[in-house]
């Protein structure tokens, strides 16, 4: 028996633990970037969600059998009471949601009908109509701010 160090080069090395993939499915949602004309310019609707205490564009998850556009229009109307004329589709926003799941949200441009009357509800307690120049400082998320130049280009 010797006191020499044991050669451990052939022993198993510890492998990194695999991340559990439970609840890691992709979440699909849809919404609209809503605008209205305002004195030679435009205003854009942003919604405050009390559950997350954030400012964002109205959006939500699809119901079974519903198309993405149907989902977008339903969610906008449910959250903000806005209806309107659908314009072009913007590039989807892709990000990880608050549960760490991959989320893909399709957005359309929506020109608001002039008779809009917001009523606070469980999902959205306040809306603001803002000039494009104010959106970057109000929107809570980078993925929402990335939609603003697309809106401007779509309306040019």
PDB file of C-alpha atoms in Angstrom:
ATOM      1  CA  UNK A   1       0.000   0.000   0.000  1.00  0.00           C
ATOM      2  CA  UNK A   2       1.424   3.366  -1.024  1.00  0.00           C
ATOM      3  CA  UNK A   3       0.525   6.933  -0.172  1.00  0.00           C
ATOM      4  CA  UNK A   4       0.919   8.086  -3.756  1.00  0.00           C
ATOM      5  CA  UNK A   5      -1.932  10.128  -5.226  1.00  0.00           C
ATOM      6  CA  UNK A   6      -4.483   8.111  -7.102  1.00  0.00           C
ATOM      7  CA  UNK A   7      -4.753   8.742 -10.882  1.00  0.00           C
ATOM      8  CA  UNK A   8      -8.254  10.168 -11.319  1.00  0.00           C
ATOM      9  CA  UNK A   9      -7.995  10.999 -15.012  1.00  0.00           C
ATOM     10  CA  UNK A  10     -10.077   8.000 -15.928  1.00  0.00           C
ATOM     11  CA  UNK A  11     -12.859   8.644 -13.448  1.00  0.00           C
ATOM     12  CA  UNK A  12     -16.162  10.052 -14.668  1.00  0.00           C
ATOM     13  CA  UNK A  13     -16.384  13.794 -14.835  1.00  0.00           C
ATOM     14  CA  UNK A  14     -19.525  15.436 -13.560  1.00  0.00           C
ATOM     15  CA  UNK A  15     -21.848  16.408 -16.409  1.00  0.00           C
ATOM     16  CA  UNK A  16     -23.898  19.591 -16.212  1.00  0.00           C
ATOM     17  CA  UNK A  17     -27.457  18.978 -15.101  1.00  0.00           C
ATOM     18  CA  UNK A  18     -29.985  19.095 -17.872  1.00  0.00           C
ATOM     19  CA  UNK A  19     -32.537  21.866 -17.542  1.00  0.00           C
ATOM     20  CA  UNK A  20     -36.004  20.518 -17.021  1.00  0.00           C
ATOM     21  CA  UNK A  21     -38.058  21.126 -20.141  1.00  0.00           C
ATOM     22  CA  UNK A  22     -41.388  20.970 -18.349  1.00  0.00           C
ATOM     23  CA  UNK A  23     -43.449  24.100 -18.978  1.00  0.00           C
ATOM     24  CA  UNK A  24     -40.987  25.175 -21.684  1.00  0.00           C
ATOM     25  CA  UNK A  25     -43.448  25.002 -24.561  1.00  0.00           C
ATOM     26  CA  UNK A  26     -43.698  27.977 -26.887  1.00  0.00           C
ATOM     27  CA  UNK A  27     -46.554  30.359 -26.128  1.00  0.00           C
ATOM     28  CA  UNK A  28     -48.314  31.893 -29.135  1.00  0.00           C
ATOM     29  CA  UNK A  29     -50.227  35.136 -28.842  1.00  0.00           C
ATOM     30  CA  UNK A  30     -51.460  37.992 -31.013  1.00  0.00           C
ATOM     31  CA  UNK A  31     -52.288  41.654 -30.653  1.00  0.00           C
ATOM     32  CA  UNK A  32     -52.368  45.032 -32.353  1.00  0.00           C
ATOM     33  CA  UNK A  33     -50.501  48.294 -32.349  1.00  0.00           C
ATOM     34  CA  UNK A  34     -53.466  50.651 -32.319  1.00  0.00           C
ATOM     35  CA  UNK A  35     -53.278  54.204 -33.680  1.00  0.00           C
ATOM     36  CA  UNK A  36     -55.528  57.150 -34.436  1.00  0.00           C
ATOM     37  CA  UNK A  37     -55.042  60.420 -36.315  1.00  0.00           C
ATOM     38  CA  UNK A  38     -54.232  63.459 -34.155  1.00  0.00           C
ATOM     39  CA  UNK A  39     -53.726  67.018 -35.443  1.00  0.00           C
ATOM     40  CA  UNK A  40     -51.434  66.283 -38.385  1.00  0.00           C
ATOM     41  CA  UNK A  41     -49.772  63.354 -36.615  1.00  0.00           C
ATOM     42  CA  UNK A  42     -50.794  60.117 -34.923  1.00  0.00           C
ATOM     43  CA  UNK A  43     -51.310  58.844 -31.407  1.00  0.00           C
ATOM     44  CA  UNK A  44     -50.672  55.253 -30.353  1.00  0.00           C
ATOM     45  CA  UNK A  45     -52.564  53.353 -27.672  1.00  0.00           C
ATOM     46  CA  UNK A  46     -50.663  51.778 -24.784  1.00  0.00           C
ATOM     47  CA  UNK A  47     -52.324  49.699 -22.075  1.00  0.00           C
ATOM     48  CA  UNK A  48     -51.464  49.415 -18.387  1.00  0.00           C
ATOM     49  CA  UNK A  49     -51.788  45.897 -17.001  1.00  0.00           C
ATOM     50  CA  UNK A  50     -52.109  45.977 -13.206  1.00  0.00           C
ATOM     51  CA  UNK A  51     -51.177  42.283 -12.884  1.00  0.00           C
ATOM     52  CA  UNK A  52     -47.662  43.060 -14.179  1.00  0.00           C
ATOM     53  CA  UNK A  53     -47.647  46.819 -13.493  1.00  0.00           C
ATOM     54  CA  UNK A  54     -46.422  47.430 -17.026  1.00  0.00           C
ATOM     55  CA  UNK A  55     -47.276  49.414 -20.164  1.00  0.00           C
ATOM     56  CA  UNK A  56     -47.612  47.389 -23.337  1.00  0.00           C
ATOM     57  CA  UNK A  57     -49.617  46.928 -26.509  1.00  0.00           C
ATOM     58  CA  UNK A  58     -52.851  44.904 -26.156  1.00  0.00           C
ATOM     59  CA  UNK A  59     -52.375  41.205 -26.862  1.00  0.00           C
ATOM     60  CA  UNK A  60     -53.342  37.758 -25.642  1.00  0.00           C
ATOM     61  CA  UNK A  61     -53.334  34.021 -26.237  1.00  0.00           C
ATOM     62  CA  UNK A  62     -55.393  32.279 -28.904  1.00  0.00           C
ATOM     63  CA  UNK A  63     -58.590  30.458 -28.102  1.00  0.00           C
ATOM     64  CA  UNK A  64     -58.989  26.971 -29.626  1.00  0.00           C
ATOM     65  CA  UNK A  65     -59.880  27.162 -33.323  1.00  0.00           C
ATOM     66  CA  UNK A  66     -59.172  30.878 -33.527  1.00  0.00           C
ATOM     67  CA  UNK A  67     -56.827  32.413 -36.113  1.00  0.00           C
ATOM     68  CA  UNK A  68     -54.060  34.745 -34.980  1.00  0.00           C
ATOM     69  CA  UNK A  69     -55.824  37.757 -36.494  1.00  0.00           C
ATOM     70  CA  UNK A  70     -59.131  36.811 -34.836  1.00  0.00           C
ATOM     71  CA  UNK A  71     -57.250  36.480 -31.550  1.00  0.00           C
ATOM     72  CA  UNK A  72     -55.583  39.883 -31.992  1.00  0.00           C
ATOM     73  CA  UNK A  73     -58.869  41.660 -32.686  1.00  0.00           C
ATOM     74  CA  UNK A  74     -60.706  39.882 -29.848  1.00  0.00           C
ATOM     75  CA  UNK A  75     -57.972  40.634 -27.321  1.00  0.00           C
ATOM     76  CA  UNK A  76     -57.745  44.299 -28.314  1.00  0.00           C
ATOM     77  CA  UNK A  77     -61.502  44.713 -28.003  1.00  0.00           C
ATOM     78  CA  UNK A  78     -61.713  42.793 -24.704  1.00  0.00           C
ATOM     79  CA  UNK A  79     -58.837  44.701 -23.105  1.00  0.00           C
ATOM     80  CA  UNK A  80     -59.395  48.207 -24.491  1.00  0.00           C
ATOM     81  CA  UNK A  81     -62.845  48.309 -26.173  1.00  0.00           C
ATOM     82  CA  UNK A  82     -61.111  49.317 -29.415  1.00  0.00           C
ATOM     83  CA  UNK A  83     -62.344  48.176 -32.796  1.00  0.00           C
ATOM     84  CA  UNK A  84     -60.999  49.423 -36.067  1.00  0.00           C
ATOM     85  CA  UNK A  85     -59.540  48.852 -39.490  1.00  0.00           C
ATOM     86  CA  UNK A  86     -56.801  46.234 -39.774  1.00  0.00           C
ATOM     87  CA  UNK A  87     -53.613  47.233 -41.560  1.00  0.00           C
ATOM     88  CA  UNK A  88     -50.398  45.365 -42.256  1.00  0.00           C
ATOM     89  CA  UNK A  89     -48.887  42.677 -40.087  1.00  0.00           C
ATOM     90  CA  UNK A  90     -45.687  43.654 -38.287  1.00  0.00           C
ATOM     91  CA  UNK A  91     -42.710  41.387 -37.583  1.00  0.00           C
ATOM     92  CA  UNK A  92     -43.513  39.086 -34.651  1.00  0.00           C
ATOM     93  CA  UNK A  93     -42.095  39.895 -31.223  1.00  0.00           C
ATOM     94  CA  UNK A  94     -40.057  37.007 -29.808  1.00  0.00           C
ATOM     95  CA  UNK A  95     -39.020  36.888 -26.155  1.00  0.00           C
ATOM     96  CA  UNK A  96     -39.150  34.834 -22.976  1.00  0.00           C
ATOM     97  CA  UNK A  97     -42.215  35.453 -20.835  1.00  0.00           C
ATOM     98  CA  UNK A  98     -42.256  35.892 -17.048  1.00  0.00           C
ATOM     99  CA  UNK A  99     -42.303  32.087 -16.635  1.00  0.00           C
ATOM    100  CA  UNK A 100     -39.224  31.652 -18.834  1.00  0.00           C
ATOM    101  CA  UNK A 101     -41.166  30.208 -21.771  1.00  0.00           C
ATOM    102  CA  UNK A 102     -40.429  31.209 -25.347  1.00  0.00           C
ATOM    103  CA  UNK A 103     -43.202  33.525 -26.541  1.00  0.00           C
ATOM    104  CA  UNK A 104     -44.036  34.596 -30.082  1.00  0.00           C
ATOM    105  CA  UNK A 105     -46.555  37.395 -30.544  1.00  0.00           C
ATOM    106  CA  UNK A 106     -47.920  38.372 -33.951  1.00  0.00           C
ATOM    107  CA  UNK A 107     -49.027  42.001 -34.263  1.00  0.00           C
ATOM    108  CA  UNK A 108     -51.115  43.928 -36.764  1.00  0.00           C
ATOM    109  CA  UNK A 109     -51.493  47.654 -37.220  1.00  0.00           C
ATOM    110  CA  UNK A 110     -55.036  48.721 -36.291  1.00  0.00           C
ATOM    111  CA  UNK A 111     -56.546  52.135 -36.978  1.00  0.00           C
ATOM    112  CA  UNK A 112     -58.962  52.867 -34.145  1.00  0.00           C
ATOM    113  CA  UNK A 113     -62.608  53.613 -34.884  1.00  0.00           C
ATOM    114  CA  UNK A 114     -63.363  57.124 -33.672  1.00  0.00           C
ATOM    115  CA  UNK A 115     -66.040  56.101 -31.159  1.00  0.00           C
ATOM    116  CA  UNK A 116     -63.608  54.371 -28.757  1.00  0.00           C
ATOM    117  CA  UNK A 117     -64.688  54.435 -25.096  1.00  0.00           C
ATOM    118  CA  UNK A 118     -62.359  52.563 -22.745  1.00  0.00           C
ATOM    119  CA  UNK A 119     -63.760  50.942 -19.603  1.00  0.00           C
ATOM    120  CA  UNK A 120     -61.246  49.708 -16.988  1.00  0.00           C
ATOM    121  CA  UNK A 121     -61.302  45.924 -16.511  1.00  0.00           C
ATOM    122  CA  UNK A 122     -59.405  43.081 -14.803  1.00  0.00           C
ATOM    123  CA  UNK A 123     -56.701  42.933 -17.467  1.00  0.00           C
ATOM    124  CA  UNK A 124     -56.235  46.611 -18.301  1.00  0.00           C
ATOM    125  CA  UNK A 125     -56.974  49.386 -15.840  1.00  0.00           C
ATOM    126  CA  UNK A 126     -55.781  52.353 -17.897  1.00  0.00           C
ATOM    127  CA  UNK A 127     -54.936  53.289 -21.476  1.00  0.00           C
ATOM    128  CA  UNK A 128     -53.016  56.256 -22.837  1.00  0.00           C
ATOM    129  CA  UNK A 129     -52.945  57.738 -26.321  1.00  0.00           C
ATOM    130  CA  UNK A 130     -49.391  58.934 -26.913  1.00  0.00           C
ATOM    131  CA  UNK A 131     -47.424  60.550 -29.717  1.00  0.00           C
ATOM    132  CA  UNK A 132     -44.841  58.223 -31.279  1.00  0.00           C
ATOM    133  CA  UNK A 133     -42.049  60.314 -29.725  1.00  0.00           C
ATOM    134  CA  UNK A 134     -43.202  59.348 -26.185  1.00  0.00           C
ATOM    135  CA  UNK A 135     -43.524  55.593 -26.688  1.00  0.00           C
ATOM    136  CA  UNK A 136     -39.912  54.616 -25.954  1.00  0.00           C
ATOM    137  CA  UNK A 137     -40.057  56.215 -22.517  1.00  0.00           C
ATOM    138  CA  UNK A 138     -43.419  54.660 -21.586  1.00  0.00           C
ATOM    139  CA  UNK A 139     -43.382  51.125 -23.008  1.00  0.00           C
ATOM    140  CA  UNK A 140     -42.010  48.679 -20.426  1.00  0.00           C
ATOM    141  CA  UNK A 141     -40.401  46.162 -22.786  1.00  0.00           C
ATOM    142  CA  UNK A 142     -37.751  46.264 -25.487  1.00  0.00           C
ATOM    143  CA  UNK A 143     -39.800  43.899 -27.682  1.00  0.00           C
ATOM    144  CA  UNK A 144     -42.665  46.430 -27.665  1.00  0.00           C
ATOM    145  CA  UNK A 145     -40.355  49.362 -28.394  1.00  0.00           C
ATOM    146  CA  UNK A 146     -39.083  47.399 -31.406  1.00  0.00           C
ATOM    147  CA  UNK A 147     -42.558  47.555 -32.949  1.00  0.00           C
ATOM    148  CA  UNK A 148     -42.634  51.372 -33.015  1.00  0.00           C
ATOM    149  CA  UNK A 149     -40.302  51.868 -36.033  1.00  0.00           C
ATOM    150  CA  UNK A 150     -42.285  49.177 -37.870  1.00  0.00           C
ATOM    151  CA  UNK A 151     -45.516  51.091 -37.213  1.00  0.00           C
ATOM    152  CA  UNK A 152     -43.974  54.347 -38.428  1.00  0.00           C
ATOM    153  CA  UNK A 153     -42.717  52.641 -41.615  1.00  0.00           C
ATOM    154  CA  UNK A 154     -46.096  50.992 -42.213  1.00  0.00           C
ATOM    155  CA  UNK A 155     -47.893  54.336 -41.997  1.00  0.00           C
ATOM    156  CA  UNK A 156     -45.379  56.276 -44.109  1.00  0.00           C
TER     157      UNK A 156
END
